Amino acid sequence: MNKKVEPIIDMHDTWLAINTIQGCTNGCKYCFLQGINNHIEKPNIIATAAEAIKALFSSKYYDSKIPLCLLPGTDALLNEQNIKYLRELLGLLEKNQVSNPIVIITKCLIPNDILDYLELLKNKGIKIIVYLSYSSLGKEYEPNINHENIKLNFKNLASRGIQIIHYYRPFVIDNSNAKQIESTLDFVKNYTNISVVAGLKIRSDFIDKIDFLDIVKNKREECLKASSVWPKEAYDYFFKNYHNSQNVFQTNYCGLAQALQEPCPQYYGTYECKNYNHCSQEQRERCKNCKKISKEEVKLQLLELLTRLEKTTDNLEIIEEDNNIILKNIDINVSEAAFITRLLGYKISIYDKKEDDIYFSSSITNSKPLIY
């Protein structure tokens, strides 16, 4: 039986993923890799770094405005094979003079030679953002993760002036106590003022492997439709009476925009902007002062982008709601809507997510958190 693999160049909600290594031995119990049969397996190189770059530039989704996330189908710092591949991939991106911001996500120790190389790239003007996943979860959920290594990453990256985003996810009952949350935030804000927070995000291809949360079994369809599943205690801490000085974002798009010191017109004024994010005043001003294209231009550019994606229809219905554009009567998936969102400068939502679209539910599918 052939193993399922993810597309090697894949448009996600926030970025374009170079997904040419798939599989991970970290064994995190909430990991989406459970859905592609690569959970707790040695990473498999799907394409060489040179082939990855060729596929990137030929992808219908490639645009210099879109951040590139490197190797999210594994942990890029998991082992020597991955580290060597990451170094080669970074070198080819530099050689090709890409201007895209570059994102790396890890729970593993970043070796000194990679730290030095990232600092070198940063000093050459390449935008490097490292997401450090640190959720204070125990071995029950993250059996092969060393939290001391993650803490060392924070210190080492910050000392080199490399931009860090704290990935604070997923929240389950065991890490939702207010005292625990404050302790974690008090540590990370010494090194970064940005935390991206989320409950448990679920996809149809691995939901049945989540065995540590009763709500997933009892409310399966509601969990699949939700943008994420949150324990009430953690959700209330962040979104009912938040008082910590750390900037926190439930919308990753906005957290990355603040890290890049760029406005986020796609989400400014939307429901997510008003309800889910605690960004800096400086970031609010960036978004407030960013001039969006006129509504007359929106439809013209929207149609141009749909044509670029080879998605056209005579029955397209456009609904505007809270600075959000909802598309009806057109067959586009989450990836395509995310691509249009990035280039149009308005958040695009699809009215009805297709059954075979396995991408996570999100604001692009007009999904809201499910609280338990």
Short mmCIF file of C-alpha atoms in Angstrom, two decimals:
data_model
loop_
_atom_site.label_atom_id
_atom_site.label_comp_id
_atom_site.label_asym_id
_atom_site.label_seq_id
_atom_site.Cartn_x
_atom_site.Cartn_y
_atom_site.Cartn_z
CA MET A 1 0.00 0.00 0.00
CA ASN A 2 1.40 3.40 -1.04
CA LYS A 3 1.74 5.96 1.70
CA LYS A 4 -0.11 9.21 1.36
CA VAL A 5 2.03 12.32 0.98
CA GLU A 6 1.25 16.00 1.19
CA PRO A 7 1.80 18.26 -1.87
CA ILE A 8 5.44 19.35 -1.93
CA ILE A 9 4.50 23.00 -2.59
CA ASP A 10 1.38 23.77 -0.63
CA MET A 11 -0.51 26.98 0.12
CA HIS A 12 -1.53 27.20 3.78
CA ASP A 13 -3.58 29.92 5.48
CA THR A 14 -0.57 32.12 6.23
CA TRP A 15 2.28 30.99 3.99
CA LEU A 16 3.48 28.86 1.10
CA ALA A 17 4.97 25.62 2.38
CA ILE A 18 7.97 23.82 0.92
CA ASN A 19 7.00 20.37 2.08
CA THR A 20 9.72 18.16 0.61
CA ILE A 21 10.53 16.19 3.76
CA GLN A 22 7.63 14.38 5.36
CA GLY A 23 7.61 12.37 8.56
CA CYS A 24 8.79 13.01 12.11
CA THR A 25 9.95 10.95 15.07
CA ASN A 26 8.92 13.49 17.72
CA GLY A 27 5.64 11.60 18.14
CA CYS A 28 3.48 14.47 19.43
CA LYS A 29 0.01 13.11 20.16
CA TYR A 30 -1.82 16.01 18.48
CA CYS A 31 0.27 16.07 15.30
CA PHE A 32 -1.46 16.30 11.91
CA LEU A 33 1.15 13.92 10.46
CA GLN A 34 -0.95 11.12 11.93
CA GLY A 35 -3.20 11.72 8.95
CA ILE A 36 -0.55 11.02 6.33
CA ASN A 37 0.85 7.81 7.80
CA ASN A 38 4.14 9.48 8.66
CA HIS A 39 3.64 9.78 12.40
CA ILE A 40 6.63 8.62 14.45
CA GLU A 41 8.48 7.65 11.28
CA LYS A 42 11.89 8.54 9.94
CA PRO A 43 11.51 11.61 7.70
CA ASN A 44 11.24 10.78 4.01
CA ILE A 45 12.82 13.10 1.44
CA ILE A 46 10.19 13.50 -1.29
CA ALA A 47 12.32 15.73 -3.54
CA THR A 48 15.85 17.13 -3.49
CA ALA A 49 16.43 20.74 -2.45
CA ALA A 50 17.11 21.66 -6.09
CA GLU A 51 13.86 19.98 -7.15
CA ALA A 52 12.05 21.83 -4.36
CA ILE A 53 13.24 25.21 -5.67
CA LYS A 54 12.23 24.29 -9.22
CA ALA A 55 8.78 23.22 -8.02
CA LEU A 56 8.46 26.40 -5.96
CA PHE A 57 9.05 28.75 -8.86
CA SER A 58 6.74 26.76 -11.16
CA SER A 59 3.91 26.59 -8.61
CA LYS A 60 0.70 28.45 -9.42
CA TYR A 61 0.88 29.78 -5.87
CA TYR A 62 4.37 31.27 -5.97
CA ASP A 63 4.61 35.00 -5.51
CA SER A 64 7.39 37.04 -3.95
CA LYS A 65 4.87 38.61 -1.52
CA ILE A 66 4.06 35.29 0.16
CA PRO A 67 6.16 34.06 3.13
CA LEU A 68 7.81 30.66 2.64
CA CYS A 69 7.57 28.07 5.40
CA LEU A 70 10.36 25.50 5.17
CA LEU A 71 9.64 21.82 5.83
CA PRO A 72 6.47 21.95 7.99
CA GLY A 73 5.82 18.27 7.20
CA THR A 74 8.64 17.36 9.57
CA ASP A 75 10.75 19.23 12.10
CA ALA A 76 13.45 20.95 10.09
CA LEU A 77 15.97 20.51 12.95
CA LEU A 78 14.98 16.93 13.85
CA ASN A 79 18.17 15.12 12.79
CA GLU A 80 21.35 15.46 10.75
CA GLN A 81 19.58 14.60 7.49
CA ASN A 82 17.00 17.35 7.98
CA ILE A 83 19.58 19.89 9.13
CA LYS A 84 21.78 19.24 6.08
CA TYR A 85 18.75 19.55 3.78
CA LEU A 86 17.61 22.76 5.47
CA ARG A 87 21.06 24.29 5.02
CA GLU A 88 21.05 23.38 1.32
CA LEU A 89 17.53 24.73 0.85
CA LEU A 90 18.42 28.03 2.53
CA GLY A 91 21.51 28.29 0.34
CA LEU A 92 19.48 27.83 -2.84
CA LEU A 93 16.91 30.39 -1.74
CA GLU A 94 19.75 32.83 -1.11
CA LYS A 95 21.36 32.00 -4.47
CA ASN A 96 18.06 32.64 -6.24
CA GLN A 97 17.75 35.96 -4.40
CA VAL A 98 14.25 35.31 -3.12
CA SER A 99 12.73 38.27 -1.32
CA ASN A 100 10.06 36.20 0.43
CA PRO A 101 10.19 36.13 4.23
CA ILE A 102 11.41 32.70 5.35
CA VAL A 103 9.73 30.83 8.22
CA ILE A 104 11.15 27.85 10.12
CA ILE A 105 9.17 26.01 12.83
CA THR A 106 10.86 23.77 15.39
CA LYS A 107 10.70 22.06 18.77
CA CYS A 108 14.26 20.74 18.42
CA LEU A 109 17.62 22.18 19.43
CA ILE A 110 19.04 24.49 16.76
CA PRO A 111 22.78 23.75 16.33
CA ASN A 112 25.28 26.59 16.45
CA ASP A 113 26.25 26.36 12.79
CA ILE A 114 22.61 26.84 11.74
CA LEU A 115 22.24 29.71 14.21
CA ASP A 116 25.31 31.33 12.68
CA TYR A 117 23.99 30.81 9.15
CA LEU A 118 20.58 32.27 10.00
CA GLU A 119 22.34 35.30 11.49
CA LEU A 120 24.41 35.64 8.31
CA LEU A 121 21.28 35.54 6.13
CA LYS A 122 19.58 38.07 8.39
CA ASN A 123 22.56 40.41 8.07
CA LYS A 124 22.28 40.11 4.27
CA GLY A 125 18.73 41.45 4.48
CA ILE A 126 16.84 38.16 4.24
CA LYS A 127 13.82 38.12 6.55
CA ILE A 128 14.10 35.08 8.83
CA ILE A 129 11.39 34.23 11.37
CA VAL A 130 11.71 31.19 13.63
CA TYR A 131 8.59 29.83 15.30
CA LEU A 132 9.46 28.04 18.53
CA SER A 133 6.74 25.62 19.62
CA TYR A 134 6.62 25.76 23.40
CA SER A 135 3.35 24.90 25.11
CA SER A 136 4.52 23.51 28.46
CA LEU A 137 2.93 20.15 27.68
CA GLY A 138 4.32 17.03 29.32
CA LYS A 139 5.60 13.73 27.96
CA GLU A 140 2.02 12.44 27.71
CA TYR A 141 1.55 14.72 24.71
CA GLU A 142 5.13 15.34 23.54
CA PRO A 143 7.05 12.16 24.40
CA ASN A 144 10.30 13.08 22.65
CA ILE A 145 10.51 16.83 23.24
CA ASN A 146 13.17 18.40 25.47
CA HIS A 147 11.81 21.68 26.84
CA GLU A 148 15.24 22.80 28.01
CA ASN A 149 16.43 22.70 24.40
CA ILE A 150 13.52 24.90 23.35
CA LYS A 151 14.35 27.39 26.10
CA LEU A 152 17.95 27.44 24.90
CA ASN A 153 16.69 28.17 21.36
CA PHE A 154 14.91 31.28 22.65
CA LYS A 155 18.12 32.55 24.24
CA ASN A 156 20.38 31.67 21.30
CA LEU A 157 18.15 33.18 18.62
CA ALA A 158 17.50 36.35 20.59
CA SER A 159 21.22 36.86 21.23
CA ARG A 160 21.75 36.88 17.46
CA GLY A 161 18.86 39.26 16.83
CA ILE A 162 16.84 36.67 14.91
CA GLN A 163 13.08 37.26 15.03
CA ILE A 164 11.19 34.70 17.14
CA ILE A 165 7.49 33.94 17.28
CA HIS A 166 6.35 31.82 20.20
CA TYR A 167 3.99 29.10 18.94
CA TYR A 168 1.76 28.46 21.97
CA ARG A 169 -0.38 25.50 20.95
CA PRO A 170 -2.31 23.37 21.40
CA PHE A 171 -4.20 24.18 24.54
CA VAL A 172 -5.70 21.19 26.31
CA ILE A 173 -6.89 20.92 29.91
CA ASP A 174 -3.40 20.07 31.15
CA ASN A 175 -1.78 23.38 30.14
CA SER A 176 -4.73 25.76 30.55
CA ASN A 177 -4.35 26.85 34.15
CA ALA A 178 -3.89 30.63 34.40
CA LYS A 179 -0.80 30.24 36.61
CA GLN A 180 0.81 27.89 34.06
CA ILE A 181 0.02 30.25 31.19
CA GLU A 182 1.47 33.26 33.01
CA SER A 183 4.63 31.34 33.85
CA THR A 184 5.14 30.40 30.20
CA LEU A 185 4.45 33.91 28.93
CA ASP A 186 6.73 35.42 31.57
CA PHE A 187 9.58 33.29 30.24
CA VAL A 188 9.09 33.79 26.49
CA LYS A 189 8.51 37.54 26.63
CA ASN A 190 12.14 37.94 27.62
CA TYR A 191 12.95 36.95 24.02
CA THR A 192 9.93 37.85 21.90
CA ASN A 193 6.80 39.96 22.34
CA ILE A 194 4.71 37.76 20.01
CA SER A 195 2.88 34.55 20.89
CA VAL A 196 0.53 32.80 18.48
CA VAL A 197 -2.03 30.85 20.50
CA ALA A 198 -4.43 28.10 19.44
CA GLY A 199 -6.52 25.32 20.77
CA LEU A 200 -6.36 21.88 19.20
CA LYS A 201 -6.68 22.08 15.43
CA ILE A 202 -8.26 19.04 13.83
CA ARG A 203 -8.49 17.58 10.34
CA SER A 204 -10.69 14.80 9.04
CA ASP A 205 -7.73 12.58 8.20
CA PHE A 206 -6.46 12.27 11.79
CA ILE A 207 -9.38 13.14 14.09
CA ASP A 208 -10.02 9.47 14.87
CA LYS A 209 -6.47 9.15 16.22
CA ILE A 210 -6.99 11.83 18.89
CA ASP A 211 -7.59 9.66 21.94
CA PHE A 212 -6.96 12.14 24.77
CA LEU A 213 -9.98 14.42 24.37
CA ASP A 214 -13.56 13.29 24.94
CA ILE A 215 -15.12 16.17 23.01
CA VAL A 216 -13.45 14.94 19.83
CA LYS A 217 -15.31 11.65 20.20
CA ASN A 218 -18.60 13.12 21.41
CA LYS A 219 -18.83 16.09 19.02
CA ARG A 220 -16.85 14.88 16.04
CA GLU A 221 -18.53 16.98 13.33
CA GLU A 222 -18.51 20.18 15.43
CA CYS A 223 -14.78 19.69 16.07
CA LEU A 224 -14.09 19.32 12.35
CA LYS A 225 -16.01 22.50 11.56
CA ALA A 226 -14.33 24.53 14.32
CA SER A 227 -11.22 26.62 13.69
CA SER A 228 -9.81 24.96 16.83
CA VAL A 229 -11.05 23.30 20.01
CA TRP A 230 -10.30 25.23 23.23
CA PRO A 231 -10.56 24.46 26.94
CA LYS A 232 -12.74 27.18 28.48
CA GLU A 233 -10.15 28.17 31.09
CA ALA A 234 -7.45 28.99 28.52
CA TYR A 235 -9.88 30.63 26.11
CA ASP A 236 -11.27 32.88 28.82
CA TYR A 237 -7.76 33.80 29.95
CA PHE A 238 -6.83 35.11 26.51
CA PHE A 239 -10.12 36.43 25.17
CA LYS A 240 -12.32 37.46 28.10
CA ASN A 241 -10.08 39.43 30.46
CA TYR A 242 -6.54 39.37 29.10
CA HIS A 243 -4.08 41.48 31.08
CA ASN A 244 -0.59 40.16 30.29
CA SER A 245 1.79 42.50 28.41
CA GLN A 246 2.65 39.83 25.83
CA ASN A 247 1.06 40.39 22.40
CA VAL A 248 -0.96 37.28 21.58
CA PHE A 249 -2.65 36.31 18.35
CA GLN A 250 -5.17 33.62 17.60
CA THR A 251 -4.74 34.68 13.96
CA ASN A 252 -1.27 33.55 12.93
CA TYR A 253 -1.45 35.83 9.87
CA CYS A 254 -1.51 38.87 12.15
CA GLY A 255 1.25 37.64 14.45
CA LEU A 256 3.55 37.15 11.47
CA ALA A 257 2.65 40.60 10.12
CA GLN A 258 3.70 42.19 13.42
CA ALA A 259 6.97 40.25 13.38
CA LEU A 260 7.64 41.53 9.84
CA GLN A 261 6.59 45.05 10.86
CA GLU A 262 4.05 45.05 8.05
CA PRO A 263 0.37 46.00 8.04
CA CYS A 264 -2.19 43.24 7.82
CA PRO A 265 -5.01 44.70 5.71
CA GLN A 266 -6.39 41.22 5.12
CA TYR A 267 -7.63 41.00 8.71
CA TYR A 268 -7.85 44.58 9.91
CA GLY A 269 -11.43 45.35 10.92
CA THR A 270 -12.61 41.76 10.60
CA TYR A 271 -14.28 39.71 13.33
CA GLU A 272 -10.91 38.05 14.02
CA CYS A 273 -9.19 41.42 14.39
CA LYS A 274 -11.77 42.65 16.88
CA ASN A 275 -12.07 39.48 18.94
CA TYR A 276 -9.01 37.24 18.72
CA ASN A 277 -5.83 39.32 18.79
CA HIS A 278 -3.95 41.48 21.28
CA CYS A 279 -1.42 43.18 19.03
CA SER A 280 0.81 46.15 19.76
CA GLN A 281 -0.45 49.71 19.38
CA GLU A 282 2.23 50.19 16.74
CA GLN A 283 0.80 47.28 14.76
CA ARG A 284 -2.74 48.67 15.07
CA GLU A 285 -1.50 51.94 13.62
CA ARG A 286 0.20 50.16 10.72
CA CYS A 287 -3.04 48.42 9.84
CA LYS A 288 -5.18 51.51 10.37
CA ASN A 289 -2.97 53.61 8.07
CA CYS A 290 -2.67 50.99 5.33
CA LYS A 291 -4.69 52.05 2.31
CA LYS A 292 -6.71 49.18 0.88
CA ILE A 293 -7.75 49.03 -2.75
CA SER A 294 -11.17 50.41 -3.58
CA LYS A 295 -14.18 48.13 -3.67
CA GLU A 296 -14.41 48.74 -7.40
CA GLU A 297 -10.86 47.41 -7.82
CA VAL A 298 -11.55 44.41 -5.55
CA LYS A 299 -13.83 42.67 -8.02
CA LEU A 300 -11.48 43.34 -10.94
CA GLN A 301 -8.42 41.98 -9.12
CA LEU A 302 -10.42 39.11 -7.67
CA LEU A 303 -11.46 38.00 -11.14
CA GLU A 304 -7.86 38.30 -12.35
CA LEU A 305 -6.66 36.07 -9.50
CA LEU A 306 -9.42 33.52 -10.13
CA THR A 307 -8.40 33.44 -13.79
CA ARG A 308 -4.77 32.89 -12.74
CA LEU A 309 -5.98 29.90 -10.73
CA GLU A 310 -8.13 28.74 -13.68
CA LYS A 311 -11.23 29.16 -11.55
CA THR A 312 -13.95 31.06 -13.34
CA THR A 313 -17.73 31.09 -13.11
CA ASP A 314 -20.60 33.14 -14.48
CA ASN A 315 -22.54 32.76 -11.21
CA LEU A 316 -20.02 34.16 -8.74
CA GLU A 317 -21.68 35.90 -5.81
CA ILE A 318 -19.60 38.22 -3.64
CA ILE A 319 -20.82 39.01 -0.12
CA GLU A 320 -19.06 41.66 2.00
CA GLU A 321 -19.25 41.22 5.77
CA ASP A 322 -17.03 42.87 8.42
CA ASN A 323 -14.26 43.62 5.89
CA ASN A 324 -14.45 39.96 4.86
CA ILE A 325 -15.32 38.85 1.32
CA ILE A 326 -17.32 35.64 1.10
CA LEU A 327 -17.40 33.83 -2.25
CA LYS A 328 -20.42 31.76 -3.25
CA ASN A 329 -21.16 29.66 -6.32
CA ILE A 330 -17.55 28.92 -7.16
CA ASP A 331 -15.52 25.77 -6.66
CA ILE A 332 -12.37 26.85 -4.83
CA ASN A 333 -10.60 25.19 -1.94
CA VAL A 334 -8.98 26.54 1.21
CA SER A 335 -5.53 26.81 -0.40
CA GLU A 336 -6.87 28.84 -3.32
CA ALA A 337 -8.81 31.15 -1.00
CA ALA A 338 -5.66 31.63 1.11
CA PHE A 339 -3.67 32.54 -2.00
CA ILE A 340 -6.24 35.13 -3.07
CA THR A 341 -6.37 36.54 0.47
CA ARG A 342 -2.62 37.09 0.48
CA LEU A 343 -2.49 38.89 -2.88
CA LEU A 344 -5.79 40.76 -2.80
CA GLY A 345 -5.29 42.35 0.62
CA TYR A 346 -8.79 41.33 1.75
CA LYS A 347 -9.69 38.20 3.69
CA ILE A 348 -11.46 35.78 1.38
CA SER A 349 -13.77 33.14 2.82
CA ILE A 350 -15.38 30.25 1.03
CA TYR A 351 -19.04 29.70 1.67
CA ASP A 352 -18.96 25.93 1.70
CA LYS A 353 -15.85 23.83 2.32
CA LYS A 354 -15.81 20.73 0.12
CA GLU A 355 -15.93 17.31 1.77
CA ASP A 356 -12.65 16.23 0.16
CA ASP A 357 -10.83 19.41 1.23
CA ILE A 358 -8.79 18.11 4.17
CA TYR A 359 -7.23 21.44 5.09
CA PHE A 360 -7.84 22.75 8.57
CA SER A 361 -11.00 24.74 9.12
CA SER A 362 -10.12 28.36 9.80
CA SER A 363 -11.32 31.90 9.29
CA ILE A 364 -11.12 31.16 5.56
CA THR A 365 -13.98 28.70 6.03
CA ASN A 366 -15.77 31.17 8.33
CA SER A 367 -15.10 28.83 11.25
CA LYS A 368 -15.12 29.83 14.91
CA PRO A 369 -13.47 28.21 17.96
CA LEU A 370 -15.32 25.46 19.80
CA ILE A 371 -15.10 25.90 23.57
CA TYR A 372 -15.47 23.03 26.04
#
